[in-house]
Amino acid sequence: VFDERVMPRFSILNPTYTYTLPHYQMVAGFFDIMSHLMEQYFSNTDNNTSDYLNEGLMRSLIHSSRIAVKNPEDYEARSNIMWTATWALNTLVGCGKRQDWMVHMIGQAIGAHTDATHGMTLSAISLPYYHHILPYATDKLRRFATTVWDIRPEGKNDRQVAEEGLAALESWMREIGVVLSIKELGVTEEMLEGITDSTIIFDSGYHKLNREEIIEILRKSL
């Protein structure tokens, strides 16, 4: 059970301890933070205060990650990222939310079959996943595009705006240098059914996936 019994009584966060992290692990961590935020953001249709807090955290992470990729020892950037990481999974932005977590479920199954870095399994699966659920989550993906990525909606329908938001997400992912294909993690076509069978399926997001859909998402991630 994920409740207060698994939460630390206190923690000491020192950004300078993150300076020596290898670049690959650093950017994997950046995307893991982003994924935690998106997993909580992409659920519910109400006008939830948690979403406004979440959008600010995503914008902060995007801004600071760009600085840290160029200068890993920028204290302000690394401290803001560390603070954002804390808020990304201390239950604050999950308040009042059903939450999704299917990217994590698929990513963890990939990790179980490959021993790949967790954040990279999430980055490799995220774009195919969000494109797949776009028909069910168009309104929220549109909001994500305009609020987090400053996409201008004039003269476009909601789906076009949502797709531009996902394109902006992809551009940032390429900029910081995360993995965009599960092939890079050692996944082959022959492994897809086993990974699918290892994936726990939740029904708390915008669309409950079936087995065939998970295989399709994995195939599009190759």
Short mmCIF file of C-alpha atoms in Angstrom, two decimals:
data_model
loop_
_atom_site.label_atom_id
_atom_site.label_comp_id
_atom_site.label_asym_id
_atom_site.label_seq_id
_atom_site.Cartn_x
_atom_site.Cartn_y
_atom_site.Cartn_z
CA VAL A 1 0.00 0.00 0.00
CA PHE A 2 1.37 3.40 -0.96
CA ASP A 3 0.53 5.54 2.06
CA GLU A 4 2.26 7.38 4.89
CA ARG A 5 3.94 4.18 6.07
CA VAL A 6 6.32 4.27 3.08
CA MET A 7 6.96 8.02 3.26
CA PRO A 8 10.12 9.34 4.98
CA ARG A 9 9.65 11.19 8.26
CA PHE A 10 12.10 13.78 6.94
CA SER A 11 14.67 14.06 4.18
CA ILE A 12 17.78 16.14 3.59
CA LEU A 13 18.11 17.23 -0.05
CA ASN A 14 21.49 18.50 -1.20
CA PRO A 15 21.67 19.28 -4.94
CA THR A 16 25.47 19.19 -4.94
CA TYR A 17 25.32 15.42 -4.40
CA THR A 18 23.69 15.11 -7.83
CA TYR A 19 26.54 16.80 -9.73
CA THR A 20 28.54 13.63 -10.33
CA LEU A 21 25.62 11.59 -11.65
CA PRO A 22 26.43 10.33 -15.18
CA HIS A 23 24.69 12.32 -17.92
CA TYR A 24 22.60 9.32 -19.00
CA GLN A 25 21.26 8.77 -15.50
CA MET A 26 20.73 12.50 -14.98
CA VAL A 27 18.46 12.93 -18.01
CA ALA A 28 16.71 9.63 -17.26
CA GLY A 29 15.88 11.11 -13.87
CA PHE A 30 14.59 14.29 -15.47
CA PHE A 31 12.16 12.33 -17.58
CA ASP A 32 11.12 10.14 -14.66
CA ILE A 33 10.11 13.33 -12.82
CA MET A 34 8.16 14.51 -15.88
CA SER A 35 6.48 11.14 -16.17
CA HIS A 36 5.42 11.19 -12.51
CA LEU A 37 3.81 14.56 -13.12
CA MET A 38 2.09 13.48 -16.35
CA GLU A 39 0.78 10.25 -14.82
CA GLN A 40 -1.06 12.30 -12.20
CA TYR A 41 -2.07 15.09 -14.59
CA PHE A 42 -3.72 12.99 -17.30
CA SER A 43 -6.82 11.90 -15.43
CA ASN A 44 -10.13 13.46 -14.39
CA THR A 45 -12.08 16.10 -16.31
CA ASP A 46 -12.73 18.55 -13.49
CA ASN A 47 -10.97 21.89 -13.02
CA ASN A 48 -8.69 20.65 -10.27
CA THR A 49 -6.31 22.91 -8.34
CA SER A 50 -3.79 20.05 -8.36
CA ASP A 51 -3.52 20.41 -12.14
CA TYR A 52 -2.56 24.08 -11.87
CA LEU A 53 0.20 23.18 -9.41
CA ASN A 54 1.29 20.34 -11.69
CA GLU A 55 1.52 22.60 -14.74
CA GLY A 56 3.82 24.96 -12.86
CA LEU A 57 6.05 22.07 -11.81
CA MET A 58 6.25 20.76 -15.38
CA ARG A 59 7.20 24.21 -16.68
CA SER A 60 9.84 24.56 -13.96
CA LEU A 61 11.31 21.15 -14.79
CA ILE A 62 11.46 21.90 -18.51
CA HIS A 63 13.21 25.22 -17.85
CA SER A 64 15.73 23.88 -15.33
CA SER A 65 16.49 20.68 -17.26
CA ARG A 66 17.59 22.72 -20.26
CA ILE A 67 20.06 24.58 -18.06
CA ALA A 68 21.31 21.46 -16.27
CA VAL A 69 21.96 19.57 -19.50
CA LYS A 70 24.36 22.34 -20.54
CA ASN A 71 25.81 22.87 -17.07
CA PRO A 72 25.19 19.98 -14.64
CA GLU A 73 26.70 22.00 -11.79
CA ASP A 74 24.29 24.91 -12.04
CA TYR A 75 23.13 24.96 -8.43
CA GLU A 76 19.86 26.79 -9.01
CA ALA A 77 18.81 24.45 -11.81
CA ARG A 78 19.74 21.28 -9.89
CA SER A 79 18.09 22.52 -6.68
CA ASN A 80 14.87 23.38 -8.50
CA ILE A 81 14.87 19.98 -10.20
CA MET A 82 15.39 18.25 -6.86
CA TRP A 83 12.56 20.25 -5.31
CA THR A 84 10.30 19.47 -8.27
CA ALA A 85 11.14 15.78 -7.94
CA THR A 86 9.97 15.90 -4.32
CA TRP A 87 6.64 17.50 -5.24
CA ALA A 88 6.22 15.10 -8.16
CA LEU A 89 5.57 12.12 -5.89
CA ASN A 90 4.81 13.38 -2.39
CA THR A 91 1.05 13.05 -3.15
CA LEU A 92 0.43 16.83 -3.45
CA VAL A 93 -0.42 16.99 -7.16
CA GLY A 94 -2.27 13.69 -6.92
CA CYS A 95 -4.86 15.15 -4.55
CA GLY A 96 -8.32 14.77 -6.02
CA LYS A 97 -6.98 12.80 -8.99
CA ARG A 98 -7.71 9.24 -10.16
CA GLN A 99 -4.22 9.09 -11.78
CA ASP A 100 -3.11 6.95 -14.71
CA TRP A 101 0.30 5.20 -14.24
CA MET A 102 0.06 3.01 -17.36
CA VAL A 103 3.31 4.42 -18.79
CA HIS A 104 4.98 3.25 -15.59
CA MET A 105 3.33 -0.16 -15.74
CA ILE A 106 4.53 -0.74 -19.31
CA GLY A 107 7.92 0.79 -18.55
CA GLN A 108 8.44 -1.40 -15.51
CA ALA A 109 7.58 -4.48 -17.56
CA ILE A 110 10.20 -3.42 -20.11
CA GLY A 111 12.70 -2.98 -17.27
CA ALA A 112 11.91 -6.45 -15.94
CA HIS A 113 12.75 -7.98 -19.34
CA THR A 114 15.81 -5.84 -20.14
CA ASP A 115 17.18 -4.38 -16.88
CA ALA A 116 17.07 -1.00 -18.65
CA THR A 117 17.25 2.30 -16.75
CA HIS A 118 13.77 3.08 -15.44
CA GLY A 119 13.51 6.66 -16.73
CA MET A 120 14.52 5.55 -20.21
CA THR A 121 11.83 2.86 -20.31
CA LEU A 122 9.33 5.63 -19.60
CA SER A 123 10.71 7.98 -22.25
CA ALA A 124 10.72 5.23 -24.87
CA ILE A 125 7.06 4.37 -24.32
CA SER A 126 5.50 7.77 -23.52
CA LEU A 127 4.97 9.30 -26.96
CA PRO A 128 3.33 6.20 -28.48
CA TYR A 129 1.18 5.88 -25.35
CA TYR A 130 -0.05 9.48 -25.35
CA HIS A 131 -0.70 9.43 -29.08
CA HIS A 132 -2.72 6.25 -28.50
CA ILE A 133 -4.93 7.77 -25.80
CA LEU A 134 -5.28 11.13 -27.58
CA PRO A 135 -8.85 10.37 -28.83
CA TYR A 136 -9.90 9.76 -25.22
CA ALA A 137 -7.91 12.60 -23.65
CA THR A 138 -8.09 15.34 -26.28
CA ASP A 139 -9.31 18.07 -23.94
CA LYS A 140 -6.56 17.49 -21.37
CA LEU A 141 -3.85 17.10 -24.00
CA ARG A 142 -5.02 20.37 -25.51
CA ARG A 143 -4.69 22.05 -22.12
CA PHE A 144 -1.24 20.47 -21.70
CA ALA A 145 -0.23 21.94 -25.06
CA THR A 146 -1.41 25.48 -24.38
CA THR A 147 -0.48 25.76 -20.70
CA VAL A 148 2.77 23.78 -20.45
CA TRP A 149 4.17 24.29 -23.97
CA ASP A 150 2.62 27.66 -24.93
CA ILE A 151 1.07 26.28 -28.12
CA ARG A 152 -1.15 28.88 -29.80
CA PRO A 153 -4.63 27.43 -30.46
CA GLU A 154 -5.91 30.02 -32.93
CA GLY A 155 -7.15 28.55 -36.19
CA LYS A 156 -6.68 24.94 -35.04
CA ASN A 157 -9.05 22.28 -33.79
CA ASP A 158 -8.52 20.64 -30.41
CA ARG A 159 -6.80 17.56 -31.83
CA GLN A 160 -4.32 19.67 -33.80
CA VAL A 161 -3.43 21.66 -30.68
CA ALA A 162 -3.03 18.44 -28.68
CA GLU A 163 -0.76 16.95 -31.34
CA GLU A 164 1.39 20.10 -31.34
CA GLY A 165 1.76 19.71 -27.59
CA LEU A 166 3.01 16.16 -28.01
CA ALA A 167 5.39 17.38 -30.73
CA ALA A 168 6.73 19.96 -28.27
CA LEU A 169 7.17 17.22 -25.65
CA GLU A 170 9.10 15.15 -28.20
CA SER A 171 11.29 18.11 -29.11
CA TRP A 172 12.21 18.64 -25.45
CA MET A 173 12.92 14.93 -25.02
CA ARG A 174 15.28 14.99 -27.98
CA GLU A 175 16.89 18.18 -26.64
CA ILE A 176 17.76 16.64 -23.27
CA GLY A 177 18.76 13.34 -24.91
CA VAL A 178 16.47 10.62 -23.58
CA VAL A 179 15.77 7.30 -25.33
CA LEU A 180 12.86 7.35 -27.79
CA SER A 181 12.89 3.72 -28.93
CA ILE A 182 12.67 0.53 -26.91
CA LYS A 183 15.06 -1.02 -29.42
CA GLU A 184 17.79 1.08 -27.81
CA LEU A 185 16.97 -0.68 -24.54
CA GLY A 186 17.41 -4.14 -26.05
CA VAL A 187 13.77 -4.92 -26.82
CA THR A 188 13.06 -7.05 -29.89
CA GLU A 189 9.84 -7.90 -31.67
CA GLU A 190 9.98 -11.37 -30.17
CA MET A 191 9.86 -9.92 -26.63
CA LEU A 192 6.67 -7.90 -27.05
CA GLU A 193 4.20 -10.56 -25.99
CA GLY A 194 6.20 -11.40 -22.87
CA ILE A 195 6.44 -7.71 -21.91
CA THR A 196 2.70 -7.33 -22.49
CA ASP A 197 1.95 -10.32 -20.29
CA SER A 198 4.09 -8.74 -17.55
CA THR A 199 2.21 -5.42 -17.69
CA ILE A 200 -0.28 -4.67 -14.92
CA ILE A 201 -3.34 -2.96 -16.41
CA PHE A 202 -5.03 -0.12 -14.51
CA ASP A 203 -8.37 1.44 -15.40
CA SER A 204 -7.90 4.81 -13.69
CA GLY A 205 -6.77 6.82 -16.73
CA TYR A 206 -8.74 8.07 -19.72
CA HIS A 207 -8.81 4.66 -21.39
CA LYS A 208 -8.30 1.12 -20.11
CA LEU A 209 -5.89 -0.68 -22.40
CA ASN A 210 -6.40 -4.23 -23.56
CA ARG A 211 -3.66 -6.70 -24.43
CA GLU A 212 -3.73 -5.93 -28.14
CA GLU A 213 -3.40 -2.20 -27.49
CA ILE A 214 -0.35 -2.71 -25.28
CA ILE A 215 1.31 -4.76 -28.01
CA GLU A 216 0.46 -2.04 -30.54
CA ILE A 217 1.97 0.67 -28.31
CA LEU A 218 5.11 -1.42 -27.79
CA ARG A 219 5.39 -2.06 -31.53
CA LYS A 220 5.14 1.68 -32.24
CA SER A 221 7.88 2.21 -29.66
CA LEU A 222 10.39 -0.03 -31.47
#
